[in-house]
PDB file of C-alpha atoms and ligand atoms in Angstrom:
ATOM      1  CA  UNK A 819      24.874 -33.506  40.501  1.00 75.00           C
ATOM      2  CA  UNK A 820      24.438 -30.646  42.942  1.00 85.00           C
ATOM      3  CA  UNK A 821      21.731 -28.102  42.353  1.00 93.00           C
ATOM      4  CA  UNK A 822      23.013 -24.554  42.000  1.00 96.00           C
ATOM      5  CA  UNK A 823      20.832 -21.579  42.890  1.00 97.00           C
ATOM      6  CA  UNK A 824      21.810 -18.329  41.190  1.00 98.00           C
ATOM      7  CA  UNK A 825      22.708 -15.633  43.714  1.00 98.00           C
ATOM      8  CA  UNK A 826      24.182 -13.003  41.379  1.00 98.00           C
ATOM      9  CA  UNK A 827      23.458 -13.392  37.645  1.00 98.00           C
ATOM     10  CA  UNK A 828      26.170 -12.978  35.023  1.00 98.00           C
ATOM     11  CA  UNK A 829      24.927  -9.566  33.778  1.00 98.00           C
ATOM     12  CA  UNK A 830      25.042  -8.148  37.301  1.00 98.00           C
ATOM     13  CA  UNK A 831      28.553  -9.458  37.963  1.00 98.00           C
ATOM     14  CA  UNK A 832      29.822  -7.994  34.709  1.00 98.00           C
ATOM     15  CA  UNK A 833      28.121  -4.640  35.200  1.00 98.00           C
ATOM     16  CA  UNK A 834      29.662  -4.354  38.669  1.00 98.00           C
ATOM     17  CA  UNK A 835      33.140  -5.291  37.414  1.00 98.00           C
ATOM     18  CA  UNK A 836      32.826  -2.556  34.798  1.00 98.00           C
ATOM     19  CA  UNK A 837      32.003  -0.028  37.543  1.00 98.00           C
ATOM     20  CA  UNK A 838      34.956  -1.169  39.652  1.00 98.00           C
ATOM     21  CA  UNK A 839      37.291  -0.858  36.649  1.00 98.00           C
ATOM     22  CA  UNK A 840      36.076   2.697  36.033  1.00 98.00           C
ATOM     23  CA  UNK A 841      36.648   3.610  39.661  1.00 98.00           C
ATOM     24  CA  UNK A 842      40.129   2.028  39.656  1.00 98.00           C
ATOM     25  CA  UNK A 843      41.007   3.815  36.405  1.00 98.00           C
ATOM     26  CA  UNK A 844      40.038   7.145  37.965  1.00 98.00           C
ATOM     27  CA  UNK A 845      41.911   6.461  41.213  1.00 98.00           C
ATOM     28  CA  UNK A 846      45.136   5.444  39.426  1.00 98.00           C
ATOM     29  CA  UNK A 847      44.998   8.252  36.834  1.00 98.00           C
ATOM     30  CA  UNK A 848      48.558   9.127  35.761  1.00 98.00           C
ATOM     31  CA  UNK A 849      50.011   5.948  37.299  1.00 98.00           C
ATOM     32  CA  UNK A 850      50.331   2.331  36.325  1.00 98.00           C
ATOM     33  CA  UNK A 851      48.943  -0.519  38.387  1.00 98.00           C
ATOM     34  CA  UNK A 852      50.280  -4.030  39.022  1.00 98.00           C
ATOM     35  CA  UNK A 853      47.389  -6.446  39.468  1.00 98.00           C
ATOM     36  CA  UNK A 854      48.275  -9.301  41.809  1.00 98.00           C
ATOM     37  CA  UNK A 855      45.934 -12.169  41.038  1.00 98.00           C
ATOM     38  CA  UNK A 856      45.554 -14.687  43.845  1.00 97.00           C
ATOM     39  CA  UNK A 857      45.199 -18.081  42.165  1.00 96.00           C
ATOM     40  CA  UNK A 858      43.017 -19.803  41.385  1.00 95.00           C
ATOM     41  CA  UNK A 859      39.772 -18.196  42.488  1.00 96.00           C
ATOM     42  CA  UNK A 860      40.570 -14.688  41.256  1.00 98.00           C
ATOM     43  CA  UNK A 861      41.507 -15.563  37.683  1.00 98.00           C
ATOM     44  CA  UNK A 862      38.155 -14.793  36.043  1.00 98.00           C
ATOM     45  CA  UNK A 863      37.645 -11.616  38.057  1.00 98.00           C
ATOM     46  CA  UNK A 864      41.195 -10.369  37.405  1.00 98.00           C
ATOM     47  CA  UNK A 865      40.892 -10.879  33.647  1.00 98.00           C
ATOM     48  CA  UNK A 866      37.527  -9.155  33.336  1.00 98.00           C
ATOM     49  CA  UNK A 867      38.704  -6.274  35.482  1.00 98.00           C
ATOM     50  CA  UNK A 868      42.050  -5.902  33.687  1.00 98.00           C
ATOM     51  CA  UNK A 869      40.353  -5.679  30.282  1.00 98.00           C
ATOM     52  CA  UNK A 870      38.385  -2.656  31.399  1.00 98.00           C
ATOM     53  CA  UNK A 871      41.060  -0.671  33.261  1.00 98.00           C
ATOM     54  CA  UNK A 872      42.272   2.259  31.165  1.00 98.00           C
ATOM     55  CA  UNK A 873      45.571   3.098  32.950  1.00 98.00           C
ATOM     56  CA  UNK A 874      48.649   0.952  32.127  1.00 98.00           C
ATOM     57  CA  UNK A 875      48.324  -2.502  33.725  1.00 98.00           C
ATOM     58  CA  UNK A 876      50.846  -5.221  34.488  1.00 98.00           C
ATOM     59  CA  UNK A 877      49.855  -8.544  36.024  1.00 98.00           C
ATOM     60  CA  UNK A 878      51.455 -11.083  38.291  1.00 98.00           C
ATOM     61  CA  UNK A 879      50.160 -14.224  39.960  1.00 98.00           C
ATOM     62  CA  UNK A 880      50.529 -15.782  43.364  1.00 97.00           C
ATOM     63  CA  UNK A 881      49.201 -19.014  44.747  1.00 95.00           C
ATOM     64  CA  UNK A 882      48.827 -19.525  48.475  1.00 91.00           C
ATOM     65  CA  UNK A 883      47.283 -22.150  50.674  1.00 85.00           C
ATOM     66  CA  UNK A 884      46.290 -21.639  54.246  1.00 74.00           C
ATOM     67  CA  UNK A 885      47.065 -24.333  56.754  1.00 66.00           C
ATOM     68  CA  UNK A 886      43.825 -25.474  58.286  1.00 59.00           C
ATOM     69  CA  UNK A 887      41.303 -28.219  58.613  1.00 55.00           C
ATOM     70  CA  UNK A 888      39.723 -27.532  55.252  1.00 56.00           C
ATOM     71  CA  UNK A 889      36.791 -25.335  56.116  1.00 57.00           C
ATOM     72  CA  UNK A 890      38.449 -22.785  58.403  1.00 62.00           C
ATOM     73  CA  UNK A 891      41.628 -20.956  57.461  1.00 66.00           C
ATOM     74  CA  UNK A 892      44.175 -20.492  60.214  1.00 67.00           C
ATOM     75  CA  UNK A 893      45.981 -17.437  58.911  1.00 65.00           C
ATOM     76  CA  UNK A 894      49.259 -19.269  58.477  1.00 74.00           C
ATOM     77  CA  UNK A 895      49.802 -19.086  54.779  1.00 82.00           C
ATOM     78  CA  UNK A 896      52.075 -21.214  52.658  1.00 87.00           C
ATOM     79  CA  UNK A 897      53.254 -19.758  49.349  1.00 91.00           C
ATOM     80  CA  UNK A 898      52.738 -22.344  46.617  1.00 93.00           C
ATOM     81  CA  UNK A 899      53.782 -19.996  43.849  1.00 96.00           C
ATOM     82  CA  UNK A 900      55.374 -16.626  44.508  1.00 97.00           C
ATOM     83  CA  UNK A 901      55.228 -13.561  42.266  1.00 98.00           C
ATOM     84  CA  UNK A 902      57.572 -13.570  39.260  1.00 98.00           C
ATOM     85  CA  UNK A 903      58.560  -9.912  39.614  1.00 98.00           C
ATOM     86  CA  UNK A 904      59.576  -7.726  42.549  1.00 98.00           C
ATOM     87  CA  UNK A 905      56.928  -5.239  43.690  1.00 98.00           C
ATOM     88  CA  UNK A 906      59.229  -2.618  45.161  1.00 98.00           C
ATOM     89  CA  UNK A 907      58.100   0.891  44.113  1.00 98.00           C
ATOM     90  CA  UNK A 908      55.057  -0.511  42.248  1.00 98.00           C
ATOM     91  CA  UNK A 909      51.431   0.431  42.861  1.00 98.00           C
ATOM     92  CA  UNK A 910      50.029  -2.984  43.629  1.00 98.00           C
ATOM     93  CA  UNK A 911      46.397  -3.980  43.706  1.00 98.00           C
ATOM     94  CA  UNK A 912      45.748  -7.391  45.229  1.00 98.00           C
ATOM     95  CA  UNK A 913      42.772  -9.114  43.602  1.00 98.00           C
ATOM     96  CA  UNK A 914      40.827 -11.638  45.677  1.00 97.00           C
ATOM     97  CA  UNK A 915      37.761 -13.692  44.890  1.00 97.00           C
ATOM     98  CA  UNK A 916      36.204 -13.564  48.347  1.00 96.00           C
ATOM     99  CA  UNK A 917      37.056 -12.389  51.847  1.00 95.00           C
ATOM    100  CA  UNK A 918      35.723 -14.648  54.529  1.00 92.00           C
ATOM    101  CA  UNK A 919      37.516 -14.687  57.902  1.00 91.00           C
ATOM    102  CA  UNK A 920      40.136 -12.325  56.490  1.00 92.00           C
ATOM    103  CA  UNK A 921      42.973 -14.402  57.905  1.00 90.00           C
ATOM    104  CA  UNK A 922      44.593 -15.407  54.614  1.00 88.00           C
ATOM    105  CA  UNK A 923      44.552 -11.897  53.290  1.00 90.00           C
ATOM    106  CA  UNK A 924      45.817 -10.134  56.371  1.00 91.00           C
ATOM    107  CA  UNK A 925      48.841 -12.450  56.374  1.00 89.00           C
ATOM    108  CA  UNK A 926      49.376 -11.919  52.660  1.00 92.00           C
ATOM    109  CA  UNK A 927      49.102  -8.133  52.843  1.00 94.00           C
ATOM    110  CA  UNK A 928      51.669  -7.959  55.641  1.00 93.00           C
ATOM    111  CA  UNK A 929      54.023 -10.089  53.591  1.00 94.00           C
ATOM    112  CA  UNK A 930      53.628  -7.923  50.495  1.00 97.00           C
ATOM    113  CA  UNK A 931      54.008  -4.673  52.451  1.00 97.00           C
ATOM    114  CA  UNK A 932      57.392  -5.899  53.645  1.00 97.00           C
ATOM    115  CA  UNK A 933      58.512  -5.871  49.990  1.00 98.00           C
ATOM    116  CA  UNK A 934      58.149  -2.079  49.940  1.00 98.00           C
ATOM    117  CA  UNK A 935      55.651  -1.362  47.170  1.00 98.00           C
ATOM    118  CA  UNK A 936      54.876   2.297  46.419  1.00 98.00           C
ATOM    119  CA  UNK A 937      51.265   1.600  47.411  1.00 98.00           C
ATOM    120  CA  UNK A 938      49.114  -1.417  48.175  1.00 98.00           C
ATOM    121  CA  UNK A 939      45.348  -1.735  47.841  1.00 98.00           C
ATOM    122  CA  UNK A 940      42.897  -4.578  47.956  1.00 98.00           C
ATOM    123  CA  UNK A 941      40.064  -5.428  45.601  1.00 98.00           C
ATOM    124  CA  UNK A 942      37.654  -8.303  46.174  1.00 98.00           C
ATOM    125  CA  UNK A 943      34.759  -9.532  44.086  1.00 98.00           C
ATOM    126  CA  UNK A 944      32.835 -10.761  47.129  1.00 98.00           C
ATOM    127  CA  UNK A 945      32.869 -10.016  50.828  1.00 97.00           C
ATOM    128  CA  UNK A 946      31.188 -11.935  53.638  1.00 96.00           C
ATOM    129  CA  UNK A 947      31.504  -9.344  56.422  1.00 94.00           C
ATOM    130  CA  UNK A 948      29.577 -11.471  58.946  1.00 93.00           C
ATOM    131  CA  UNK A 949      32.405 -14.015  58.912  1.00 90.00           C
ATOM    132  CA  UNK A 950      35.276 -11.611  59.593  1.00 93.00           C
ATOM    133  CA  UNK A 951      37.719 -12.634  62.333  1.00 92.00           C
ATOM    134  CA  UNK A 952      40.731 -10.531  61.339  1.00 92.00           C
ATOM    135  CA  UNK A 953      40.115  -6.967  60.258  1.00 92.00           C
ATOM    136  CA  UNK A 954      41.263  -6.117  56.733  1.00 93.00           C
ATOM    137  CA  UNK A 955      40.838  -2.812  54.937  1.00 94.00           C
ATOM    138  CA  UNK A 956      39.159  -3.464  51.597  1.00 96.00           C
ATOM    139  CA  UNK A 957      39.494  -0.681  49.021  1.00 98.00           C
ATOM    140  CA  UNK A 958      37.184  -2.074  46.321  1.00 98.00           C
ATOM    141  CA  UNK A 959      34.348  -4.531  46.882  1.00 98.00           C
ATOM    142  CA  UNK A 960      32.134  -6.013  44.177  1.00 98.00           C
ATOM    143  CA  UNK A 961      29.323  -7.346  46.360  1.00 98.00           C
ATOM    144  CA  UNK A 962      28.715  -7.943  50.041  1.00 98.00           C
ATOM    145  CA  UNK A 963      26.965 -11.279  50.410  1.00 98.00           C
ATOM    146  CA  UNK A 964      25.345 -13.195  53.283  1.00 96.00           C
ATOM    147  CA  UNK A 965      27.113 -16.096  54.964  1.00 94.00           C
ATOM    148  CA  UNK A 966      26.452 -18.763  52.336  1.00 94.00           C
ATOM    149  CA  UNK A 967      28.965 -20.923  50.504  1.00 94.00           C
ATOM    150  CA  UNK A 968      29.167 -19.666  46.933  1.00 97.00           C
ATOM    151  CA  UNK A 969      30.679 -20.983  43.706  1.00 97.00           C
ATOM    152  CA  UNK A 970      31.234 -19.736  40.185  1.00 98.00           C
ATOM    153  CA  UNK A 971      33.134 -16.898  38.549  1.00 98.00           C
ATOM    154  CA  UNK A 972      36.348 -18.564  39.770  1.00 98.00           C
ATOM    155  CA  UNK A 973      35.111 -19.823  43.135  1.00 97.00           C
ATOM    156  CA  UNK A 974      35.095 -23.556  43.700  1.00 95.00           C
ATOM    157  CA  UNK A 975      33.532 -26.286  45.742  1.00 94.00           C
ATOM    158  CA  UNK A 976      36.183 -29.065  45.870  1.00 92.00           C
ATOM    159  CA  UNK A 977      37.680 -27.600  42.670  1.00 93.00           C
ATOM    160  CA  UNK A 978      34.378 -27.748  40.781  1.00 95.00           C
ATOM    161  CA  UNK A 979      32.151 -25.001  39.381  1.00 96.00           C
ATOM    162  CA  UNK A 980      34.875 -22.376  38.879  1.00 97.00           C
ATOM    163  CA  UNK A 981      33.747 -21.962  35.269  1.00 98.00           C
ATOM    164  CA  UNK A 982      30.134 -20.986  36.012  1.00 98.00           C
ATOM    165  CA  UNK A 983      29.603 -17.478  34.597  1.00 98.00           C
ATOM    166  CA  UNK A 984      27.491 -16.392  37.613  1.00 98.00           C
ATOM    167  CA  UNK A 985      27.717 -16.575  41.412  1.00 98.00           C
ATOM    168  CA  UNK A 986      25.669 -19.445  42.774  1.00 98.00           C
ATOM    169  CA  UNK A 987      24.955 -21.365  45.950  1.00 97.00           C
ATOM    170  CA  UNK A 988      25.346 -25.138  46.073  1.00 92.00           C
ATOM    171  CA  UNK A 989      22.154 -26.729  47.323  1.00 91.00           C
ATOM    172  CA  UNK A 990      22.987 -30.312  48.222  1.00 75.00           C
ATOM    173  CA  UNK A 991      20.132 -32.774  47.937  1.00 64.00           C
TER     174      UNK A 991
HETATM  175  P1  IMP B 733      39.772 -16.450  54.691  1.00 80.48           P
HETATM  176  O1  IMP B 733      41.210 -16.511  55.106  1.00 80.48           O
HETATM  177  O2  IMP B 733      38.881 -17.150  55.694  1.00 80.48           O
HETATM  178  O3  IMP B 733      39.287 -15.042  54.424  1.00 80.48           O
HETATM  179  O4  IMP B 733      39.657 -17.354  53.388  1.00 80.48           O
HETATM  180  C1  IMP B 733      39.352 -16.847  52.157  1.00 80.48           C
HETATM  181  C2  IMP B 733      39.424 -17.980  51.148  1.00 80.48           C
HETATM  182  O5  IMP B 733      38.513 -19.023  51.490  1.00 80.48           O
HETATM  183  C3  IMP B 733      38.982 -17.509  49.768  1.00 80.48           C
HETATM  184  O6  IMP B 733      40.066 -17.036  48.991  1.00 80.48           O
HETATM  185  C4  IMP B 733      38.345 -18.756  49.184  1.00 80.48           C
HETATM  186  O7  IMP B 733      39.343 -19.566  48.580  1.00 80.48           O
HETATM  187  C5  IMP B 733      37.821 -19.505  50.358  1.00 80.48           C
HETATM  188  N1  IMP B 733      36.362 -19.270  50.525  1.00 80.48           N
HETATM  189  C6  IMP B 733      35.771 -18.593  51.531  1.00 80.48           C
HETATM  190  N2  IMP B 733      34.432 -18.563  51.367  1.00 80.48           N
HETATM  191  C7  IMP B 733      34.176 -19.238  50.207  1.00 80.48           C
HETATM  192  C8  IMP B 733      32.953 -19.544  49.495  1.00 80.48           C
HETATM  193  O8  IMP B 733      31.822 -19.180  49.858  1.00 80.48           O
HETATM  194  N3  IMP B 733      33.103 -20.252  48.350  1.00 80.48           N
HETATM  195  C9  IMP B 733      34.317 -20.661  47.879  1.00 80.48           C
HETATM  196  N4  IMP B 733      35.481 -20.402  48.525  1.00 80.48           N
HETATM  197  C10 IMP B 733      35.412 -19.692  49.679  1.00 80.48           C
HETATM  198 MG1   MG B 734      40.800 -19.079  47.383  1.00 80.48          MG
END
């Protein structure tokens, strides 16, 4: 078993998600918002956020994988599962778990923009700005974190630990 050190406790994550939802609700006042959940890491974050947004919400899901050697993304993204619905004329908010190099997301945003949404914004639970290679404009950020590999709240290490209710760091023995 790996040892997990808590980086951001559950109460803090939830309090911050509540704040983000309030900000999003204000910004989209009078409109509806389509949340685009990027599977699988963003599932927990998307659900918690969606529950607290007060403007009308619809949700869709996309699964992508970036071609790479495992630890570094290359920016070439393969769509494993596309959205079910068109996004043309919708106000779409892409929900990510974490932005690292930014390569996956910059590819994804370009692809979604080509589908002519009314507006497109980006919301991420975590951001590791020190790791950025490709610039991406983030509209809503939960927490900026140092360059450490984190798990929990949807984030995995080899598919494990997604269900932890806090953000933690794997400390291998
Ligand atoms: P990027 O294209 O380098 O920005 O890759 C972002 C993706 O890498 C995220 O959606 C995560 O799936 C994964 N990732 C990056 N950092 C971490 C981490 O610390 N823990 C778990 N997954 C991570
Ligand atoms: Mg991911």
